[in-house]
Each structure stands twice: as structure tokens, then as C-alpha cells.
mmCIF file of C-alpha atoms in Angstrom:
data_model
loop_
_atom_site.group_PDB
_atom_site.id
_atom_site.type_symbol
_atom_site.label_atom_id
_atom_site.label_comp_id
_atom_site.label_asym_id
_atom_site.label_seq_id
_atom_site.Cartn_x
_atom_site.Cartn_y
_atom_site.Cartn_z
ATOM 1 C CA UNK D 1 184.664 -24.559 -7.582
ATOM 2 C CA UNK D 2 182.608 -22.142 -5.871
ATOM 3 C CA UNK D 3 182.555 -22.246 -1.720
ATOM 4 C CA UNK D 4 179.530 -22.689 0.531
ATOM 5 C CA UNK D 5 177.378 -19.077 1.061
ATOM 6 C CA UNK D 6 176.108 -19.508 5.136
ATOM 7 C CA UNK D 7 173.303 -18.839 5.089
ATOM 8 C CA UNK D 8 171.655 -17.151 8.414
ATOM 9 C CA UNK D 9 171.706 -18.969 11.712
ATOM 10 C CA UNK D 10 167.894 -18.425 11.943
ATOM 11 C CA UNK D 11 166.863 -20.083 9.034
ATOM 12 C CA UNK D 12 166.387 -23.587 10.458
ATOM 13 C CA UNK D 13 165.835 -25.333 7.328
ATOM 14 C CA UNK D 14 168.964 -24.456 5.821
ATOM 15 C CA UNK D 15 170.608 -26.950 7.740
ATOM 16 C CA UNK D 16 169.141 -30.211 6.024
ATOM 17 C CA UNK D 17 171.429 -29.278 3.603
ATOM 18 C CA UNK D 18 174.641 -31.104 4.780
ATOM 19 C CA UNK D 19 177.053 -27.966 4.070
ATOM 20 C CA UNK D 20 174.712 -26.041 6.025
ATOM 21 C CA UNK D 21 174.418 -28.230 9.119
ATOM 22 C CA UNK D 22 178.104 -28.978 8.829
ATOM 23 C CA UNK D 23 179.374 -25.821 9.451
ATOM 24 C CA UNK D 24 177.086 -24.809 12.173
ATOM 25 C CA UNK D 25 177.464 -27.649 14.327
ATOM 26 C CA UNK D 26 181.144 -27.231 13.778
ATOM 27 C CA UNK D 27 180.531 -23.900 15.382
ATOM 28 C CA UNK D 28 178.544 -24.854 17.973
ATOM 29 C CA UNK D 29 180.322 -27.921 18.962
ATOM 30 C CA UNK D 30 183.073 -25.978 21.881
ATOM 31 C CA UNK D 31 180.156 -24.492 23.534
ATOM 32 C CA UNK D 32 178.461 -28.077 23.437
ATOM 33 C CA UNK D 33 181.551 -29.617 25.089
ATOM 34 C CA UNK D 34 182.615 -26.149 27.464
ATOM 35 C CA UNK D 35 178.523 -26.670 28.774
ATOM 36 C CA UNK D 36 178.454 -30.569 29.263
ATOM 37 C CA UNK D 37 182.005 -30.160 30.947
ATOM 38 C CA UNK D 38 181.313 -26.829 33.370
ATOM 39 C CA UNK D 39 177.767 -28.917 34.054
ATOM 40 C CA UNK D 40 178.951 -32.092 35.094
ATOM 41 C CA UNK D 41 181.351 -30.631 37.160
ATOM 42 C CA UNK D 42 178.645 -28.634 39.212
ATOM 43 C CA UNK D 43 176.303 -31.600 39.033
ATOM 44 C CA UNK D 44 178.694 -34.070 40.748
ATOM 45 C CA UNK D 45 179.949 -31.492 43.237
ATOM 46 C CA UNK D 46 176.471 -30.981 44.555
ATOM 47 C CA UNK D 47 175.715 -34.637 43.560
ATOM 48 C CA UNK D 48 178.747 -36.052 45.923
ATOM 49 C CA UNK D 49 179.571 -32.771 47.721
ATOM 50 C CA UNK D 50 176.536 -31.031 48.608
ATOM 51 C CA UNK D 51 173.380 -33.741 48.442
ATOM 52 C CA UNK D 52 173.208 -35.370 51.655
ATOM 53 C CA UNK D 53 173.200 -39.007 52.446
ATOM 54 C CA UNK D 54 169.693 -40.697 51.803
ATOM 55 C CA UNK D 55 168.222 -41.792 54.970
ATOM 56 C CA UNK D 56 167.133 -45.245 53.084
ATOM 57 C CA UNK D 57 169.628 -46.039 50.854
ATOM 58 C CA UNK D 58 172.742 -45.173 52.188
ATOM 59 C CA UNK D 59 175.308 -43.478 49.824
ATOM 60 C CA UNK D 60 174.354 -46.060 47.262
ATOM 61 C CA UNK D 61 171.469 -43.508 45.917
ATOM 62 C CA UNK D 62 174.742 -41.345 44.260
ATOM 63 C CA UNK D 63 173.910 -43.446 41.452
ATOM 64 C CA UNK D 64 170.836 -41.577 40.491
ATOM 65 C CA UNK D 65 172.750 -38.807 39.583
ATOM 66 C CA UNK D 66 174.133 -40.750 36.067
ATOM 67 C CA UNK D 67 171.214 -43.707 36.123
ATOM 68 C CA UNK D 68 168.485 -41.478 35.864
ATOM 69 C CA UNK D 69 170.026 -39.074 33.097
ATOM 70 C CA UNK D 70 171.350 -41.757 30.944
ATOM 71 C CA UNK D 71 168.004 -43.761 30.961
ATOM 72 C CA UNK D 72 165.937 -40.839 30.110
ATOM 73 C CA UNK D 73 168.192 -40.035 26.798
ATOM 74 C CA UNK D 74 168.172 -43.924 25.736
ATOM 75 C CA UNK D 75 163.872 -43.103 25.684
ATOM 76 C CA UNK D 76 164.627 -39.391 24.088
ATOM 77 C CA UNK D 77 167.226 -40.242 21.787
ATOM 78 C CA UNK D 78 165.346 -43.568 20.533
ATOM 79 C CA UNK D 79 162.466 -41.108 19.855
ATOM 80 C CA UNK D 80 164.971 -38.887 17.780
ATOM 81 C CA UNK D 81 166.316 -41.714 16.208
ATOM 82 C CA UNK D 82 162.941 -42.380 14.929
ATOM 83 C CA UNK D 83 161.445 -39.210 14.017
ATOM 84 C CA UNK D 84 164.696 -38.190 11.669
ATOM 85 C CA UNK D 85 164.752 -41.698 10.009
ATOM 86 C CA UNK D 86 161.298 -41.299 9.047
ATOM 87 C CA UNK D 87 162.008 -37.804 7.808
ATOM 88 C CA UNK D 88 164.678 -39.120 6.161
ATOM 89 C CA UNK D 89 162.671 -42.167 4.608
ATOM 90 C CA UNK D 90 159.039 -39.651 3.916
ATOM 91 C CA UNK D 91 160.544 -36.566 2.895
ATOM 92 C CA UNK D 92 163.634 -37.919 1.484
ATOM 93 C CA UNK D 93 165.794 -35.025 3.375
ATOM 94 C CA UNK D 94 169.230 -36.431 3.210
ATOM 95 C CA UNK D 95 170.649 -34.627 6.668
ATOM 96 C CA UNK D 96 168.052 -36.556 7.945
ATOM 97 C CA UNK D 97 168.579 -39.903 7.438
ATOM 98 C CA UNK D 98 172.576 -39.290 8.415
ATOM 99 C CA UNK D 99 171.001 -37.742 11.868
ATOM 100 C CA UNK D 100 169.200 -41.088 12.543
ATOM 101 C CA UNK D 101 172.302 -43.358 11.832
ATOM 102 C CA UNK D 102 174.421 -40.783 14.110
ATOM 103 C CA UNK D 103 172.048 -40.459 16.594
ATOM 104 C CA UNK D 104 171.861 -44.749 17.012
ATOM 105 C CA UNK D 105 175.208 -44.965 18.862
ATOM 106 C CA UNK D 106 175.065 -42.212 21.198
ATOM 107 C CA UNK D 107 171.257 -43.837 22.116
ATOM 108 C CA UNK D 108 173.162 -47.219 22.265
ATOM 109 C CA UNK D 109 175.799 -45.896 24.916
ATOM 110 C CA UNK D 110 173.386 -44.429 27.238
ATOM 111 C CA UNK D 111 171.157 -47.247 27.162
ATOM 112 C CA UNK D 112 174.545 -49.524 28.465
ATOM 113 C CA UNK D 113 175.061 -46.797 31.018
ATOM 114 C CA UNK D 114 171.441 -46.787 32.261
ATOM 115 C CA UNK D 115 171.354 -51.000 32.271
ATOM 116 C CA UNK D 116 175.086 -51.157 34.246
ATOM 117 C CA UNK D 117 174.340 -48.347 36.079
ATOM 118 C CA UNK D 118 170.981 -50.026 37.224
ATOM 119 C CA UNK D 119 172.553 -53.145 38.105
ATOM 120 C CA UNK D 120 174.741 -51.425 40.084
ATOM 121 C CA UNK D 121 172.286 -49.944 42.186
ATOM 122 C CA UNK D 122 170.285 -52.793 42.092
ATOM 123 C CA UNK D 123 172.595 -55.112 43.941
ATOM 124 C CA UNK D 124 172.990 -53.018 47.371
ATOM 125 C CA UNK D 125 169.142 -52.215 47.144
ATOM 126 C CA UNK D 126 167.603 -55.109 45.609
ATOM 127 C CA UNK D 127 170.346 -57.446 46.267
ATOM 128 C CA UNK D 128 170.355 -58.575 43.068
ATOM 129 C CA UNK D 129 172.068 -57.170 40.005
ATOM 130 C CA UNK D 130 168.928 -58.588 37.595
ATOM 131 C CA UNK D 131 165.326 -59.259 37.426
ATOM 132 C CA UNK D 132 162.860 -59.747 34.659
ATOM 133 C CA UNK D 133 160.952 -57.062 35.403
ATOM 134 C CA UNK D 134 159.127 -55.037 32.893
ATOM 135 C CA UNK D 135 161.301 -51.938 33.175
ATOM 136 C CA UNK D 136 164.639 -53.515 33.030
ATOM 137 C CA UNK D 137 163.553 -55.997 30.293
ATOM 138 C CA UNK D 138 162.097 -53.200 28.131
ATOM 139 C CA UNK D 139 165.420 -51.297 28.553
ATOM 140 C CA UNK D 140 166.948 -54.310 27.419
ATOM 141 C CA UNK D 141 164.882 -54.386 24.321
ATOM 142 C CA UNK D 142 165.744 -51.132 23.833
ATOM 143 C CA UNK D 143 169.513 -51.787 23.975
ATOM 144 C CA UNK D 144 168.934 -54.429 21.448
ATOM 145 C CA UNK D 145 166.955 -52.195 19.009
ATOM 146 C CA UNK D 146 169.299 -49.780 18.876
ATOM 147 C CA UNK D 147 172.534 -52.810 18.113
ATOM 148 C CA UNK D 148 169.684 -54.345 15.233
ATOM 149 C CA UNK D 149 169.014 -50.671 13.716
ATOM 150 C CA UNK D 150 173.028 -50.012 13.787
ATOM 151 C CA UNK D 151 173.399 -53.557 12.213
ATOM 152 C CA UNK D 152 170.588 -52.923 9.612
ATOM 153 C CA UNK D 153 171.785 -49.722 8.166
ATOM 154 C CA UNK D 154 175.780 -51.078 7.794
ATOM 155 C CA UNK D 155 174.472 -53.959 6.349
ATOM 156 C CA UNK D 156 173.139 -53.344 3.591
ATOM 157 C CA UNK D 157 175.956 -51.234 1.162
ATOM 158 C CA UNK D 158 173.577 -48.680 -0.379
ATOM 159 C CA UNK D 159 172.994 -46.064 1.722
ATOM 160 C CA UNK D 160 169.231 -45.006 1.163
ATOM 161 C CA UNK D 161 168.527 -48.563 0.813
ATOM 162 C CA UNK D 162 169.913 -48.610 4.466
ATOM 163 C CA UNK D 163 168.062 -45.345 5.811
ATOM 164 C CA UNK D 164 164.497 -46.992 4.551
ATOM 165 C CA UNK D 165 165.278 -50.252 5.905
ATOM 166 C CA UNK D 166 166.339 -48.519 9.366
ATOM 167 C CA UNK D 167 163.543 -45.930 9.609
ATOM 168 C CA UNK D 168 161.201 -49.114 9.185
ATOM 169 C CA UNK D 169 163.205 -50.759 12.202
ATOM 170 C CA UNK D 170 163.041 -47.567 14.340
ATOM 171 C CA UNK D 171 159.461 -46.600 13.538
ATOM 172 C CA UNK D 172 157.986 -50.241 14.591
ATOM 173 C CA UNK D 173 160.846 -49.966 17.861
ATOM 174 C CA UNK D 174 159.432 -46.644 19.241
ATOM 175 C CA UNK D 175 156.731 -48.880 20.700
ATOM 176 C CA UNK D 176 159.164 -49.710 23.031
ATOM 177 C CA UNK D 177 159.490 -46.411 24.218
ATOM 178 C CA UNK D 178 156.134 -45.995 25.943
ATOM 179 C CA UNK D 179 156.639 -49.592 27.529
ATOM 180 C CA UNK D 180 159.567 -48.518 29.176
ATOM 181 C CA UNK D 181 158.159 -45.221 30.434
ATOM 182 C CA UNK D 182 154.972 -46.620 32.099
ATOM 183 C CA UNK D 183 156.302 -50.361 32.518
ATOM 184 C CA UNK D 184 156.121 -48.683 36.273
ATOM 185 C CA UNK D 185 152.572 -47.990 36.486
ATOM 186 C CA UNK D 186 151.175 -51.055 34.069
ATOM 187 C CA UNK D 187 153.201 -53.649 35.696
ATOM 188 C CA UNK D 188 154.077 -54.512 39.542
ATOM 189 C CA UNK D 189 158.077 -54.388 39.216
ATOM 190 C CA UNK D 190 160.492 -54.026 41.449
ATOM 191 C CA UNK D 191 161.875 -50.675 39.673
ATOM 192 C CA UNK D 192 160.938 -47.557 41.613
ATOM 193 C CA UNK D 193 158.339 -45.350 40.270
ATOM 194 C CA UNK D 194 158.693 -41.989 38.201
ATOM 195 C CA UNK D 195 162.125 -40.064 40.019
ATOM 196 C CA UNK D 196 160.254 -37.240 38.497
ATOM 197 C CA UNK D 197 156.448 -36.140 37.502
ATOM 198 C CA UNK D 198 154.920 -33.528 35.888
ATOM 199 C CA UNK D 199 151.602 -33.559 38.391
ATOM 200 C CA UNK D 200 153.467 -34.213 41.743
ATOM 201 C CA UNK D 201 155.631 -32.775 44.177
ATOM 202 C CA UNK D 202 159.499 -34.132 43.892
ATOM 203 C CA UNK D 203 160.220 -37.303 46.299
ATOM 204 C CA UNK D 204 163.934 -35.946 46.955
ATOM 205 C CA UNK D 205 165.813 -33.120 48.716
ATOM 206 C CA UNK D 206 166.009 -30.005 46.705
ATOM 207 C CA UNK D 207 170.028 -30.560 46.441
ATOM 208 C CA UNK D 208 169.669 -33.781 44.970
ATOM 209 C CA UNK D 209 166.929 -33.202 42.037
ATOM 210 C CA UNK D 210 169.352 -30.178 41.343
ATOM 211 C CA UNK D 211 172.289 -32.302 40.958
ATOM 212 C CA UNK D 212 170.291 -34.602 38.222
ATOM 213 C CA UNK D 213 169.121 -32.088 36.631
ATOM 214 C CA UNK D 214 172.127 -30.618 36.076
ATOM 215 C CA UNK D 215 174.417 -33.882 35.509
ATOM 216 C CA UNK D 216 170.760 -34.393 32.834
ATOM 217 C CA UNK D 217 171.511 -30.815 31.080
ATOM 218 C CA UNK D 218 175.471 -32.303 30.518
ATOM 219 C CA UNK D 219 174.196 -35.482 28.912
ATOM 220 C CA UNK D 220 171.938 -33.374 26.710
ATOM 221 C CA UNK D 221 174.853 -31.131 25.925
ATOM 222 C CA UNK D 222 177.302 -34.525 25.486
ATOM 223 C CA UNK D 223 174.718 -36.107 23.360
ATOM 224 C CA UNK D 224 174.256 -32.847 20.937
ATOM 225 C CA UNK D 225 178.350 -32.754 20.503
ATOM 226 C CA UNK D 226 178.940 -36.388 20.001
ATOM 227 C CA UNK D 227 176.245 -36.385 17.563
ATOM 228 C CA UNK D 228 176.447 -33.391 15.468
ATOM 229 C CA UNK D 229 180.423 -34.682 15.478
ATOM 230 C CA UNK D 230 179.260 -38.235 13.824
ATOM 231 C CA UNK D 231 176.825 -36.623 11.799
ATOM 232 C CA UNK D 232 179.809 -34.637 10.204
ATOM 233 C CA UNK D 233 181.634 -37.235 9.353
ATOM 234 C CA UNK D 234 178.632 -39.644 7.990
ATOM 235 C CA UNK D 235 177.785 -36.425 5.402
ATOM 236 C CA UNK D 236 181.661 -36.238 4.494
ATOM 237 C CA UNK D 237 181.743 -39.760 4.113
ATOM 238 C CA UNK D 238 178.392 -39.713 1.806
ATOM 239 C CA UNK D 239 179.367 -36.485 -0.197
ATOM 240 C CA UNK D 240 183.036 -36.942 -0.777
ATOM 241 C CA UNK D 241 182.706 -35.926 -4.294
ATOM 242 C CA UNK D 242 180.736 -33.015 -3.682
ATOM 243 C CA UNK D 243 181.555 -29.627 -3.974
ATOM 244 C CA UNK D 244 181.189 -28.428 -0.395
ATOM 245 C CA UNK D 245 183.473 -31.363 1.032
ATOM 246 C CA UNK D 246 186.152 -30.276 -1.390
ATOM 247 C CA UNK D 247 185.947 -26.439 -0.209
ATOM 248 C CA UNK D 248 186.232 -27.894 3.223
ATOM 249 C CA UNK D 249 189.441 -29.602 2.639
ATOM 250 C CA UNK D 250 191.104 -27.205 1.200
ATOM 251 C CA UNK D 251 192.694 -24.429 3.768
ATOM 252 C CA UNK D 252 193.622 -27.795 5.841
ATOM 253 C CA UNK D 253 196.021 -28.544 2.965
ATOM 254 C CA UNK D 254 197.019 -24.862 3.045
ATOM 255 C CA UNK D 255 198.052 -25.322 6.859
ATOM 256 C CA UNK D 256 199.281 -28.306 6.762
ATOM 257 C CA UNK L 1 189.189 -38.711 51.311
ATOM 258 C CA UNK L 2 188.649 -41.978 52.582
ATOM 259 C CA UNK L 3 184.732 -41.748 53.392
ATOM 260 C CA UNK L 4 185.051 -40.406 49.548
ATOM 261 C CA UNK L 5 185.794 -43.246 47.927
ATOM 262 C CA UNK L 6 184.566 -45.817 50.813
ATOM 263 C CA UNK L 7 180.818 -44.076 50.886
ATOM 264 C CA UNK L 8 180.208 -45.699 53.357
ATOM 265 C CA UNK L 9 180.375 -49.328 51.668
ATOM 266 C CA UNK L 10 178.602 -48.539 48.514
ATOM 267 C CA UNK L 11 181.989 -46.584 46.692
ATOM 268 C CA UNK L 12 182.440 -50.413 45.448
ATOM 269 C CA UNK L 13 179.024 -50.514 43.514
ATOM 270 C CA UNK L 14 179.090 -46.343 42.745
ATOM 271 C CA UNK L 15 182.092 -46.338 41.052
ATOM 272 C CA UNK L 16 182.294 -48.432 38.853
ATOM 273 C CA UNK L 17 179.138 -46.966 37.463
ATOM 274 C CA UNK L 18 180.758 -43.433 37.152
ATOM 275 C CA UNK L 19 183.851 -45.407 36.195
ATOM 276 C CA UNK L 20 182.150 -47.383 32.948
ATOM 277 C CA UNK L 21 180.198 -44.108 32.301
ATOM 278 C CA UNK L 22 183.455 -41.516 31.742
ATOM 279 C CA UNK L 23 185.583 -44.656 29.899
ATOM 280 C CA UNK L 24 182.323 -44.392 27.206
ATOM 281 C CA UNK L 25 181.739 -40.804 27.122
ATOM 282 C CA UNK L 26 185.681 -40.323 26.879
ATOM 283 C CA UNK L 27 185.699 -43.214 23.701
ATOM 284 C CA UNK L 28 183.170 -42.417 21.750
ATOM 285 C CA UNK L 29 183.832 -38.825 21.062
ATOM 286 C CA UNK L 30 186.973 -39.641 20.261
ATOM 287 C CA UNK L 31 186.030 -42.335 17.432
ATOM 288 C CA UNK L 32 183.574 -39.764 16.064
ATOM 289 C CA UNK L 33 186.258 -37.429 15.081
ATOM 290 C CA UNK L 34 188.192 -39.978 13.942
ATOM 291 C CA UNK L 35 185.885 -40.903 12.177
ATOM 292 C CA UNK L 36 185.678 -37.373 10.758
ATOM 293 C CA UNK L 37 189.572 -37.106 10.259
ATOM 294 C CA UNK L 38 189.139 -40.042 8.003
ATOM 295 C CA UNK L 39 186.333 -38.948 6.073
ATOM 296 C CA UNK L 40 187.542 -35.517 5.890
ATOM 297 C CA UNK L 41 191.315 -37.268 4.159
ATOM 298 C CA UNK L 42 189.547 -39.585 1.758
ATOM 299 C CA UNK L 43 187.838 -36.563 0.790
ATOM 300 C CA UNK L 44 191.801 -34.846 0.559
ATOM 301 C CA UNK L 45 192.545 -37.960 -1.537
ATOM 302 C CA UNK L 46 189.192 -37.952 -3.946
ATOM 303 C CA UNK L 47 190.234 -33.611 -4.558
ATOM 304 C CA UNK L 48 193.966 -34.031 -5.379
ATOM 305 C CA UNK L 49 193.215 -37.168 -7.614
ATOM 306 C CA UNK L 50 190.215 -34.583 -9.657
ATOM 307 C CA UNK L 51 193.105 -31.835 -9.652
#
């Protein structure tokens, strides 16, 4: 059997194909985790270290630092979710659909960390842990989108059966994604407004936007590893029999 | 230390956030690449049978 040719890191396209994308984000994927872990260390230093104490809120506003990260990649990584199941589903480009479906759990997890986190800081603040309001219930949704695509896509047992019913499920979800992102401005909740805006000047200390931002750029970086890692293993899983998997497996036996 | 992990009454809602947070972000990347480890062995399996 003939081994995989790489083909040029520049040529973006190459990676639909799953030998392609495998072995790049296999390459990638120590600088992923060496940049979320060097990040989040900075980011909670200045987040716990160097931001000072709010004058409102107390010390309970140290939330922010993971809240506000991890509820921003639930919206971005829904939207991802969508766009590569679609692409998958349209197009018919296999990497694509195995994106989606790797993409779903990593979406799932920061959508839990963004609801706990939020309850969390709700209780000192609010003093409550829970409200119907339109943000929190529309994050909830969101939570429960992402558990009915992951559901959707297992249970059906052929796999581009699966990807077309999912992409269907994501497309019609990504609704939700707007809803949550203005639920602020169309509703009267008790959720704060926007932490951060394009057309205004930030409502924090210098120190502590640059501690979210930072602990933001490590969730970016942890999202990118843990998915390109799940990806991996969907496309083994899919193309077991294929040559590429098989030239993959062999210098582990050689090592072993 | 102390003021730390007190802060200043609110360590007992802050972490547990952080706390919840790292347990997930430690577990999950984990079962991805075991996932992968298992993929990548039935794959193993499926080339020595073919051999």
C-alpha cells in the first residue's frame, strides 16, 4: 500500500481529505495545548493576582474570567457546529460532517460551564442561582440542542444518514444563537448587558478585560485541540479500512 | 493564602466554578484520545486480519 504524500500546509483544501487534516492537526495539536496552558496561566494570574477587587461585586466578579469565555464558545462553536454539518450535508465533504459531530461535545461542555458558572455568580449577585430569563433560558436551549444533535447523529447507525439528519437539527438550532446574543437588548432580564461591544468603550478595568481575553484565547486554543483530537479519531473510526489509516498504524506496531 | 481561597466570602461560590470547569476540560481530552487509541487499534486489528 502506498503512504499518504502531505501535501503543503498552505493549501487549505487539502485538509477535507481526512489523511490530510489528520496529520496536520496531529502536528499542530502540542502548540494547541503548550498555548491554552501558558494562556490560562497568565489569564488567572492577572485574573486572581493582578485585577483588583470590583467595587460592586466583591470578589465574586472572578467568575467572569471563565463565565464569559465559556458562554461565548457555546454561541461560536454552535455556529461551527452548524456551518460544517451543512457543508458536510450540501457539499457532501466528508471531513466535514466528522468536524460537526466533533465539534458537538466540546460546544456541549462549555455551554455546562457557562450555565454552572452563571449560577454561581448568580447566587451572591442575584441571590438566586435561577431565573427564567431570556438569556439563561436560551442558554439552556442551547445546552439541550447540542445533547438532541449528539443524540441524533449516534442514533441512527449509518453515518451520512446521521450527518443529514444532524445538519438539519443544527441548521434550524442556530436560531438560537442570535436569541441568546441579543436576549439582553430584546428582553428586560436580569442578565447584565454585553461584557464587551464593538461600538463602546469597555465597562471594566484594563487588568480585568485583559485577563478574559486571555483566559478567552486558552478556550479557543482548548477547543481547537480537543476537537481536532475527536475529529481524529471519528475519521479513524469511519475509514478503518482505508488505506491511509493502515499507513498510520503501522510504525506504532514497529515500536511497539 | 487565606484571603485566597476565602475571597472575601465569595471563594465558596468561585470555586467551585473553576473547580467543575478544570474536572471537564481535564476529562474530556482525555476520552478523545481514548477514543483515538481505540480507533487507531481496531484499525491495528482490521490491517493484521487483511495481512
Amino acid at each position: 500500500m502506498n503512504t499518504v504524500a502531505l501535501r503543503p500546509p498552505w493549501r487549505l483544501f487539502s485538509l477535507s481529505a481526512p489523511a490530510h487534516f489528520y496529520r496536520a492537526t496531529e502536528a499542530v495539536s502540542p502548540l494547541l495545548w503548550a498555548t491554552c496552558l501558558v494562556l490560562a496561566a497568565v489569564g488567572l494570574w492577572m485574573g486572581f493576582v493582578v485585577a483588583p477587587t470590583d467595587a460592586t461585586q466583591g470578589e465574586a466578579y472572578r467568575i467572569i474570567f471563565i463565565h464569559v469565555p465559556a458562554a461565548w464558545l457555546s454561541m461560536v462553536l454552535y455556529l461551527a457546529m452548524a456551518f460544517w454539518a451543512v457543508l458536510g450535508w450540501a457539499w457532501k465533504v466528508r471531513m466535514a460532517s466528522m468536524l460537526a459531530r466533533a465539534i458537538a461535545p466540546t460546544g456541549a461542555l462549555f455551554t455546562v460551564v457557562a450555565l454552572w458558572t452563571g449560577a454561581l455568580w448568580g447566587k451572591p449577585t442575584w441571590g438566586t442561582y435561577w431565573v427564567w430569563d431570556a438569556r439563561l433560558t436560551s442558554e439552556l436551549i442551547l445546552l439541550f440542542l447540542y445533547l438532541g444533535y449528539l443524540a441524533l447523529v449516534e442514533s441512527i447507525d449509518e453515518p451520512r444518514r446521521g450527518d443529514q439528519a444532524g445538519a438539519l437539527l443544527a441548521l434550524v438550532g442556530a436560531i438560537n444563537v442570535p436569541v441568546i446574543y441579543f436576549s439582553v437588548k430584546w428582553w428586560n432580564t436580569l442578565h447584565q448587558g454585553a461584557t464587551v461591544s464593538m461600538n463602546a468603550a469597555p465597562k471594566m478595568a484594563g487588568t480585568m478585560l485583559t485577563a478574559m481575553l486571555l483566559m478567552t484565547l486558552a478556550c479557543w486554543a482548548y477547543a481547537f485541540a480537543v476537537v481536532f483530537a475527536r475529529a481524529r479519531a471519528i475519521a479513524v473510526e469511519r475509514e478503518a479500512e482505508h488505506q491511509w489509516v493502515a499507513a498510520l498504524t503501522r510504525p506504532m506496531e514497529k515500536s511497539a | 493564602m487565606s484571603t485566597l481561597i476565602e475571597l472575601g466570602g465569595y471563594g465558596r461560590y468561585v470555586w467551585p466554578a473553576y473547580g467543575l470547569t478544570l474536572a471537564l476540560m481535564l476529562a474530556e481530552p482525555w476520552l478523545a484520545r481514548r477514543r483515538l487509541a481505540r480507533a487507531l487499534a481496531r484499525a491495528r486489528t482490521l490491517e493484521a486480519l487483511d495481512r
